[in-house]
């Protein structure tokens, strides 16, 4: 393949576009890979399409290699199956919905668990047909509230989604592991630096789930690592190690104190030390039990539920973690104090929840036998030695407290958590039977009894991966594509016209004939300096400069990643390039 | 590539699906290529995807070969550019529209003239950048009133759309011809029997336009050929040769006759001959002038316009031809006779239209000097010798009369038209400046003055082409794919298990290693007879049967298209297949 810059739909920009905040967005625009066409919608220009195609082919090859079969579902679907599964309401505003000319409701499907389950139900009838995994590469649409960061969070994007069907848990685990391994191979081939983190299943349903996060400071996903082991988790999925439970009867009896003007944890701790409550002057926020009142709304349910979450007073409630723990649900801070006079703002203690019809969930650190300084449910009063398991009994625990750097690792004894940022490029789920239950997918089992298959689903953001690669592979001068996904193998710069241009075109033709992807900068009226700047911006791994030294028989070979330059005889450069790039030629 | 039928997502059906009327729909469903997933929406199963991929690759290769550059526009777009071009209203119910979470109106773009023009305006500023042609292969959505015939008329389909930009008419004509030639190569490679017909531009706007129609009895497009030359045209685009005009003053003066109870042409002709009107007894319907009253609605215009169309009385008005001639517009038969007492139903003559505010268009046969028997605008009365150019003056001519087999060819002197049916698989347009005008796309010309580029657009129904191939390549036993698009090159049938199965798998592995696409029927518990039936249904060009004769060292090679069978030594069959299929291996 030989592209001539003089005729290629490719315009580089000298200036950073005003609305492009992150490096991938800025550079993909400036180097002429993409162009904004709509809010959250981009046109892929020829060079961009080539990168997208190469990424797609790597994804497709690795999926096929593990036996996944490629299909293609419609993107526009009637609401019905999504109502049956419950996702029509769960996704809410995040999906695009529309009515056809007859008024029938449709959606642009976010993913296709429903269709995959229906297809398997339609085609398969016996255990002998399993396991099977389908995948597709498809344009997806999502009604992002705030499309941003170019390809990283758009409203239209390319995705690979796969669906596995197995007869038992062991099969599902094997399929899950097979995809986990294939994903590692894919992201390795794409040149991505990534971490596999434990994740929440969210609106997908199901049990185990991991995200593949490409590390970058501009990532919108926060995740944690461990200083002592290889534990990694999405912040929503971090679990809190519980301390050992104690004897709830052991602590002294609870005692109520006057604590005027202490509606905040800080004011309470100050007063508790000042007045030496329970004979102590070493009170800290961690000794207090903060009770946060929230409202929870579930999809399709009109009425909001009241929920109180108890956390140690030195931590805030992380609403994103709480929402993930309660998914599918939206969570808001409670503010209708007038309607609930039994909840004394700033002085709420858990002692009353048994009597009130309020759900009370606590942080896992609040185990039976722990004693707390907390509200006494009267204005200006708190109680000491309020003991979990004696003075109150929570309805359960919940991961709602904020995660902080330095928190103990839930996976190892000694490690401490660190906070990182990344871009979600893949997500794998052990779904279980949520969708096969919804559509009653049963097949004849080996003993003649029906068996209900269990599902996994596996997604890769293909267009987002292009942006993630750009985030990780650039410098201040431009993009630095890995060989595996670069739009071309070699960028030939004809520094001048006449013999230099002829030689560059001749070399380009020979390399293209040998199977290399070649971009030749044959533009007339563009200075050599501008051509060099553009070559660095565009980021093809190797540049050959055909310049003045051609008169002596030499050209210059530049390596975009290392910056190395070497002078080579023009006669030998084709051989050298074919030797170096040869392994990438299909 | 080696596919094993035992694990491939492929179920053949013995019975014709109830709702599948046309052969391609029936066979693609029965042979396991597609599966219905929504009204007008199909899931492509693995074998179907392979055919679709091969067709796509042929299209893409030929477009690239003529220098078209591949891009990818968003499918979901804001209404704005389509309002600017006027297509938002012109397409009406045929496009899917939706509002995003902020209520902003969007559409699923039918084609991308608007975006292509805006992209060129955005990136190009000089005449030196031209000519340029962009193309994409994209899933399109159209809100078909009656999705039918499987892939032939669905609501979601794959399309290749290309957009050329040239600085002058000669450039546009060259681009148009280049695409016409590329389309011929594409459809030839796809094994399609097709005709290039003159067509109307419809909602696209622009001037010249041709359709590529694949001939098939189930096609929903009617087109005409000629017995004497290679003229071919969509029925809408057929032009009517006008007879020579005569002297309007030459015929005798018009005369009004009592013609009671003759509201139809047949009753009028019978009475005219019976009463020897104007001294003649050889009146035929072709001597009468029928005036048909219609209402015309234009997109975005509330009020309907009244239109009268005059045609020779032996022909009906073809509303589809008329709508195409008036495009963009919808045409309905007038029925509000009460509101227009000046129009005397059954007895309308053109003599009054000069006085009434009614637009009157006539068939091209109605030239000045022709004399007609027509209504006298009084109930029960007609007039003879009503002469065009003397007694009435039409506002213009229109191609509204039905086209009939045997009509004279507009292209040659002697030929007669014949009627045929086909499927539209491609359409090319010389658009002109409709879209560059709409978006004021101007670039600097060679003399320093701005130049406005002129556009062409070129579409291929990629998924529809798959169905068209199936329509033309099947027999009563199943599909008969051309080699260029078959999902596999060879279908190996292991007639029995043990050594036969082993030999089939071994042969399959060797052929796949040599680059062939191979499907092996390795299913256990399926009879040889069922395997043979399925092989014929699936329609791969060659089948190798590994059966009982393997014990003597022989296998059977079957050619799906010719039905030929030959017995070959197992040892030589791989060599034979590689020799035959070799030229198709990538």
Coordinates of C-alpha atoms in Angstrom, one line a residue, chain A residues 162-573:
Chain A
X162 CA -18.7 -11.5 23.1
X163 CA -21.1 -13.8 24.8
X164 CA -20.2 -17.3 26.1
X165 CA -22.7 -20.0 27.0
X166 CA -21.7 -22.9 29.2
X167 CA -23.7 -25.6 31.0
X168 CA -22.0 -25.3 34.4
X169 CA -20.0 -23.0 36.5
X170 CA -16.7 -24.7 35.7
X171 CA -17.4 -24.1 32.0
X172 CA -18.2 -20.5 32.6
X173 CA -15.0 -20.0 34.6
X174 CA -13.0 -21.7 31.8
X175 CA -14.6 -19.4 29.2
X176 CA -13.9 -16.4 31.4
X177 CA -10.3 -17.3 31.9
X178 CA -9.9 -18.0 28.2
X179 CA -11.2 -14.5 27.4
X180 CA -9.0 -13.0 30.2
X181 CA -6.0 -14.6 28.5
X182 CA -7.0 -13.5 25.0
X183 CA -7.5 -10.0 26.3
X184 CA -4.0 -10.0 27.7
X185 CA -2.7 -11.1 24.3
X186 CA -4.7 -8.4 22.5
X187 CA -3.6 -5.6 24.8
X188 CA 0.0 -6.8 24.7
X189 CA -0.1 -6.8 20.9
X190 CA -1.6 -3.3 20.9
X191 CA 1.4 -2.1 23.0
X192 CA -0.8 -1.1 25.9
X193 CA 0.3 -0.8 29.5
X194 CA -2.7 -2.0 31.5
X195 CA -3.9 -3.5 34.7
X196 CA -6.6 -6.1 35.3
X197 CA -8.7 -4.9 38.2
X198 CA -11.6 -6.4 40.1
X199 CA -14.7 -4.6 39.2
X200 CA -18.4 -4.4 40.0
X201 CA -20.9 -5.9 37.5
X202 CA -23.2 -2.9 37.5
X203 CA -26.2 -3.0 35.3
X204 CA -24.9 -6.2 33.6
X205 CA -25.8 -8.3 36.6
X206 CA -23.8 -11.4 37.4
X207 CA -21.0 -12.2 39.8
X208 CA -17.2 -12.0 39.0
X209 CA -16.0 -9.2 36.8
X210 CA -12.7 -7.6 35.9
X211 CA -11.8 -4.5 34.1
X212 CA -8.7 -4.0 31.9
X213 CA -7.5 -0.4 32.6
X214 CA -4.9 1.3 30.6
X215 CA -2.9 3.4 33.0
X216 CA -2.9 7.1 32.2
X217 CA -3.2 10.3 34.2
X218 CA -6.2 11.4 32.1
X219 CA -8.2 8.2 32.8
X220 CA -11.6 8.8 34.3
X221 CA -11.6 5.5 36.2
X222 CA -9.8 5.5 39.6
X223 CA -8.5 2.2 40.7
X224 CA -6.3 0.9 43.5
X225 CA -3.1 -1.1 43.5
X226 CA -1.3 -2.6 46.5
X227 CA 2.3 -1.9 47.7
X228 CA 2.7 -5.5 48.8
X229 CA 1.0 -7.8 46.2
X230 CA -0.6 -7.6 42.7
X231 CA -4.1 -6.8 44.0
X232 CA -5.8 -4.3 41.8
X233 CA -9.4 -3.2 41.9
X234 CA -11.7 -0.6 40.6
X235 CA -12.5 1.8 43.5
X236 CA -16.1 0.6 43.4
X237 CA -14.9 -3.0 43.9
X238 CA -12.5 -2.5 46.7
X239 CA -13.5 -4.6 49.7
X240 CA -12.8 -3.5 53.3
X241 CA -11.1 -6.1 55.5
X242 CA -13.3 -6.5 58.7
X243 CA -11.5 -6.5 62.1
X244 CA -12.2 -9.5 64.3
X245 CA -15.5 -9.4 66.1
X246 CA -15.6 -9.0 69.9
X247 CA -18.0 -9.8 72.7
X248 CA -20.8 -7.2 72.5
X249 CA -21.4 -7.5 76.3
X250 CA -17.8 -6.7 77.2
X251 CA -17.8 -2.9 76.9
X252 CA -19.3 -0.7 79.7
X253 CA -22.9 0.2 79.3
X254 CA -23.8 3.0 76.9
X255 CA -24.0 6.5 78.4
X256 CA -25.7 9.6 77.0
X257 CA -23.9 13.0 77.3
X258 CA -24.9 16.6 76.7
X259 CA -22.9 17.7 73.6
X260 CA -24.4 21.1 72.6
X261 CA -23.5 22.5 69.3
X262 CA -21.7 19.4 67.9
X263 CA -23.5 18.6 64.6
X264 CA -20.2 17.8 62.9
X265 CA -17.7 15.1 63.6
X266 CA -14.9 17.7 64.2
X267 CA -16.9 19.7 66.7
X268 CA -18.0 16.4 68.5
X269 CA -14.4 15.1 68.8
X270 CA -13.1 18.5 70.1
X271 CA -15.9 18.6 72.8
X272 CA -15.4 14.9 73.7
X273 CA -11.7 15.4 74.4
X274 CA -12.4 18.7 76.2
X275 CA -15.0 17.2 78.5
X276 CA -13.1 13.8 78.7
X277 CA -16.2 11.8 77.8
X278 CA -16.0 8.3 79.2
X279 CA -12.8 9.3 80.9
X280 CA -10.9 9.7 77.6
X281 CA -9.0 12.6 76.1
X282 CA -7.7 10.7 73.0
X283 CA -11.0 10.7 70.9
X284 CA -10.4 10.8 67.2
X285 CA -12.9 10.9 64.3
X286 CA -12.3 7.2 63.8
X287 CA -13.9 6.5 67.2
X288 CA -17.2 8.1 66.1
X289 CA -20.0 6.5 64.1
X290 CA -21.4 8.8 61.4
X291 CA -24.8 8.0 60.1
X292 CA -25.6 9.3 56.7
X293 CA -29.2 9.4 55.5
X294 CA -29.8 8.7 51.8
X295 CA -32.6 8.0 49.3
X296 CA -32.4 5.1 47.0
X297 CA -34.3 4.8 43.7
X298 CA -34.6 1.6 41.8
X299 CA -35.3 1.4 38.1
X300 CA -39.0 1.2 37.5
X301 CA -40.0 1.9 41.1
X302 CA -41.6 5.2 41.7
X303 CA -41.1 5.6 45.4
X304 CA -37.6 6.3 46.9
X305 CA -36.4 4.2 49.8
X306 CA -34.8 5.7 52.9
X307 CA -31.4 4.2 53.7
X308 CA -29.0 5.1 56.6
X309 CA -25.4 4.1 56.1
X310 CA -23.1 4.0 59.1
X311 CA -19.4 4.7 58.5
X312 CA -16.5 5.5 60.9
X313 CA -16.5 9.3 61.4
X314 CA -13.1 9.8 59.7
X315 CA -14.5 8.8 56.3
X316 CA -17.0 10.2 53.9
X317 CA -19.6 8.1 52.1
X318 CA -18.5 7.6 48.4
X319 CA -21.8 7.8 46.5
X320 CA -20.3 6.1 43.5
X321 CA -19.1 3.1 45.5
X322 CA -22.5 3.0 47.3
X323 CA -24.4 3.1 44.0
X324 CA -22.3 0.3 42.6
X325 CA -22.9 -1.8 45.7
X326 CA -26.7 -1.2 45.4
X327 CA -26.8 -1.5 41.6
X328 CA -29.0 -1.1 39.8
X329 CA -30.0 2.0 41.8
X330 CA -29.5 5.7 41.9
X331 CA -28.5 7.2 45.3
X332 CA -29.0 10.8 46.5
X333 CA -28.3 12.6 49.8
X334 CA -31.4 12.9 51.9
X335 CA -32.7 16.4 52.5
X336 CA -36.4 16.1 53.4
X337 CA -35.7 16.6 57.2
X338 CA -39.1 18.2 57.8
X339 CA -40.9 15.0 56.7
X340 CA -38.9 12.8 59.1
X341 CA -38.8 14.5 62.6
X342 CA -37.6 11.2 64.1
X343 CA -34.3 11.7 62.4
X344 CA -32.4 14.4 64.4
X345 CA -30.0 16.0 62.0
X346 CA -26.5 15.9 63.3
X347 CA -27.3 13.7 66.2
X348 CA -28.5 10.5 64.6
X349 CA -27.5 7.3 66.4
X350 CA -28.3 3.7 65.3
X351 CA -30.0 2.8 68.6
X352 CA -33.4 3.9 67.1
X353 CA -33.3 2.1 63.8
X354 CA -34.8 -1.1 65.2
X355 CA -37.9 0.9 66.1
X356 CA -38.1 2.9 62.9
X357 CA -38.8 1.5 59.5
X358 CA -35.4 2.5 58.2
X359 CA -32.9 0.3 56.5
X360 CA -29.5 0.5 58.2
X361 CA -26.3 -0.7 56.5
X362 CA -22.8 -0.3 58.0
X363 CA -19.2 -0.2 56.8
X364 CA -17.5 -3.7 57.3
X365 CA -15.3 -2.2 60.0
X366 CA -18.4 -1.9 62.3
X367 CA -18.4 -5.5 63.6
X368 CA -20.1 -6.9 66.6
X369 CA -18.4 -5.8 69.8
X370 CA -17.1 -2.5 68.5
X371 CA -18.1 0.5 70.7
X372 CA -18.8 3.9 69.2
X373 CA -19.3 7.5 70.0
X374 CA -22.4 8.4 68.1
X375 CA -25.6 10.5 68.1
X376 CA -28.2 10.0 70.9
X377 CA -31.2 11.0 68.6
X378 CA -31.8 14.2 70.6
X379 CA -30.5 17.6 69.5
X380 CA -27.3 18.4 71.4
X381 CA -26.7 14.9 72.8
X382 CA -24.4 12.0 71.9
X383 CA -23.8 8.6 73.5
X384 CA -20.5 6.7 74.3
X385 CA -20.1 3.0 74.3
X386 CA -22.8 2.3 71.8
X387 CA -21.9 -1.2 70.9
X388 CA -22.7 -3.0 67.7
X389 CA -24.5 -6.2 68.4
X390 CA -25.8 -5.0 71.8
X391 CA -27.2 -1.5 71.4
X392 CA -27.9 -1.8 67.7
X393 CA -28.1 -4.4 65.0
X394 CA -27.4 -3.3 61.4
X395 CA -29.4 -4.8 58.5
X396 CA -26.1 -5.7 56.9
X397 CA -22.8 -4.3 55.7
X398 CA -22.1 -2.2 52.6
X399 CA -19.0 -0.9 50.8
X400 CA -19.9 2.7 51.0
X401 CA -16.9 4.4 52.8
X402 CA -14.4 6.2 50.7
X403 CA -11.2 4.3 49.8
X404 CA -8.0 6.1 50.8
X405 CA -4.3 5.6 49.8
X406 CA -2.7 3.7 52.7
X407 CA -5.8 1.6 53.5
X408 CA -4.9 -2.0 54.2
X409 CA -5.0 -4.4 51.2
X410 CA -7.9 -6.9 51.3
X411 CA -5.7 -9.5 49.5
X412 CA -2.5 -9.6 51.5
X413 CA -1.6 -9.1 55.1
X414 CA 0.9 -6.3 54.9
X415 CA 0.3 -4.2 51.7
X416 CA -1.2 -0.8 51.6
X417 CA -3.4 0.6 48.8
X418 CA -2.3 3.1 46.3
X419 CA -4.6 5.1 44.0
X420 CA -4.1 5.2 40.2
X421 CA -6.1 6.4 37.2
X422 CA -6.8 4.6 34.0
X423 CA -9.1 4.2 30.9
X424 CA -11.4 1.2 30.8
X425 CA -10.4 -0.7 27.6
X426 CA -11.9 -4.1 28.4
X427 CA -14.4 -5.6 30.8
X428 CA -15.2 -9.3 31.4
X429 CA -18.1 -10.6 33.3
X430 CA -19.3 -13.9 34.7
X431 CA -22.9 -13.1 34.1
X432 CA -24.5 -16.3 35.3
X433 CA -28.1 -17.0 34.4
X434 CA -29.7 -13.6 34.6
X435 CA -30.4 -13.6 30.8
X436 CA -31.0 -17.3 30.3
X437 CA -33.5 -17.0 33.2
X438 CA -35.2 -14.0 31.6
X439 CA -35.8 -15.8 28.4
X440 CA -36.1 -19.4 29.8
X441 CA -33.3 -20.7 27.7
X442 CA -33.2 -24.5 28.4
X443 CA -31.6 -27.3 26.5
X444 CA -31.8 -31.0 26.9
X445 CA -29.1 -32.2 29.4
X446 CA -27.1 -35.4 29.3
X447 CA -29.5 -37.1 31.7
X448 CA -32.6 -36.0 29.7
X449 CA -33.4 -33.2 32.1
X450 CA -33.4 -29.6 31.0
X451 CA -30.2 -27.6 31.7
X452 CA -30.1 -23.8 31.7
X453 CA -26.9 -22.4 30.3
X454 CA -24.8 -19.8 32.2
X455 CA -23.4 -16.8 30.4
X456 CA -20.3 -14.7 30.3
X457 CA -19.9 -11.5 28.4
X458 CA -16.7 -9.8 27.3
X459 CA -16.2 -6.3 25.9
X460 CA -13.4 -4.3 24.3
X461 CA -13.7 -0.7 23.4
X462 CA -12.1 -0.9 20.0
X463 CA -12.1 2.8 19.1
X464 CA -11.4 3.8 22.7
X465 CA -8.3 1.5 22.5
X466 CA -7.0 3.6 19.7
X467 CA -7.2 6.6 22.0
X468 CA -5.6 4.7 24.9
X469 CA -2.7 3.7 22.7
X470 CA -2.3 7.4 21.7
X471 CA -2.4 8.4 25.4
X472 CA 0.4 6.0 26.1
X473 CA 2.4 6.4 23.0
X474 CA 3.2 10.1 22.3
X475 CA 5.7 12.8 23.2
X476 CA 5.7 16.5 23.0
X477 CA 6.2 16.4 19.2
X478 CA 3.4 14.0 18.3
X479 CA 2.2 10.4 18.2
X480 CA 4.5 7.5 18.4
X481 CA 2.5 4.5 17.2
X482 CA 3.6 0.9 18.1
X483 CA 4.4 -1.0 14.9
X484 CA 1.4 -3.3 15.4
X485 CA -1.1 -0.6 14.8
X486 CA 0.7 2.2 13.0
X487 CA -1.2 3.4 9.9
X488 CA 1.9 2.8 7.8
X489 CA 5.2 1.0 8.3
X490 CA 7.4 3.7 6.7
X491 CA 7.1 7.4 6.1
X492 CA 9.2 8.6 3.2
X493 CA 10.0 12.3 3.1
X494 CA 11.1 13.8 -0.2
X495 CA 12.9 16.8 1.2
X496 CA 13.2 18.3 -2.2
X497 CA 11.8 17.9 -5.7
X498 CA 13.4 16.5 -8.8
X499 CA 15.7 13.5 -8.2
X500 CA 14.8 13.5 -4.4
X501 CA 11.1 13.2 -5.2
X502 CA 11.7 10.6 -7.9
X503 CA 13.9 8.5 -5.6
X504 CA 11.3 8.7 -2.8
X505 CA 8.5 7.6 -5.1
X506 CA 10.6 4.9 -6.5
X507 CA 11.6 3.6 -3.1
X508 CA 7.9 3.8 -2.0
X509 CA 6.8 1.8 -4.9
X510 CA 9.4 -0.9 -4.2
X511 CA 8.5 -1.1 -0.5
X512 CA 4.8 -1.2 -1.3
X513 CA 5.3 -4.0 -3.8
X514 CA 7.1 -6.0 -1.1
X515 CA 4.1 -5.7 1.1
X516 CA 4.9 -2.7 3.3
X517 CA 2.5 0.1 4.1
X518 CA 4.1 3.3 2.9
X519 CA 3.3 7.0 3.2
X520 CA 5.3 9.3 0.9
X521 CA 5.4 13.0 1.6
X522 CA 5.5 14.1 -2.0
X523 CA 3.8 17.5 -1.4
X524 CA 5.0 20.3 -3.6
X525 CA 5.5 23.8 -2.0
X526 CA 5.9 22.4 1.5
X527 CA 9.3 22.9 3.1
X528 CA 11.4 20.0 4.4
X529 CA 11.1 21.4 7.9
X530 CA 7.3 21.3 7.8
X531 CA 7.5 17.7 6.4
X532 CA 9.8 16.6 9.3
X533 CA 7.4 18.3 11.8
X534 CA 4.4 16.5 10.2
X535 CA 6.2 13.2 10.2
X536 CA 6.8 13.5 13.9
X537 CA 3.2 14.5 14.5
X538 CA 1.8 11.6 12.5
X539 CA 4.1 9.2 14.3
X540 CA 4.8 6.4 11.9
X541 CA 7.6 4.2 13.4
X542 CA 10.3 4.9 10.7
X543 CA 11.0 7.9 8.5
X544 CA 13.3 7.8 5.6
X545 CA 14.5 11.3 4.6
X546 CA 15.5 11.6 0.9
X547 CA 17.4 14.9 0.9
X548 CA 20.5 16.6 -0.3
X549 CA 22.8 13.7 0.6
X550 CA 21.0 11.6 -2.1
X551 CA 23.5 13.2 -4.5
X552 CA 26.2 11.2 -2.7
X553 CA 24.0 8.1 -2.6
X554 CA 22.7 8.5 1.0
X555 CA 19.4 8.8 2.8
X556 CA 18.6 9.2 6.5
X557 CA 16.6 6.6 8.5
X558 CA 14.9 8.0 11.6
X559 CA 13.3 6.0 14.4
X560 CA 10.3 7.9 15.8
X561 CA 10.3 6.1 19.2
X562 CA 14.1 6.3 20.0
X563 CA 14.9 9.4 18.0
X564 CA 17.9 7.5 16.5
X565 CA 19.1 8.6 13.1
X566 CA 21.4 6.8 10.8
X567 CA 22.7 7.5 7.3
X568 CA 22.3 4.6 4.9
X569 CA 23.2 4.0 1.3
X570 CA 20.0 4.6 -0.8
X571 CA 20.7 1.3 -2.5
X572 CA 20.5 -0.7 0.8
X573 CA 17.7 1.1 2.6

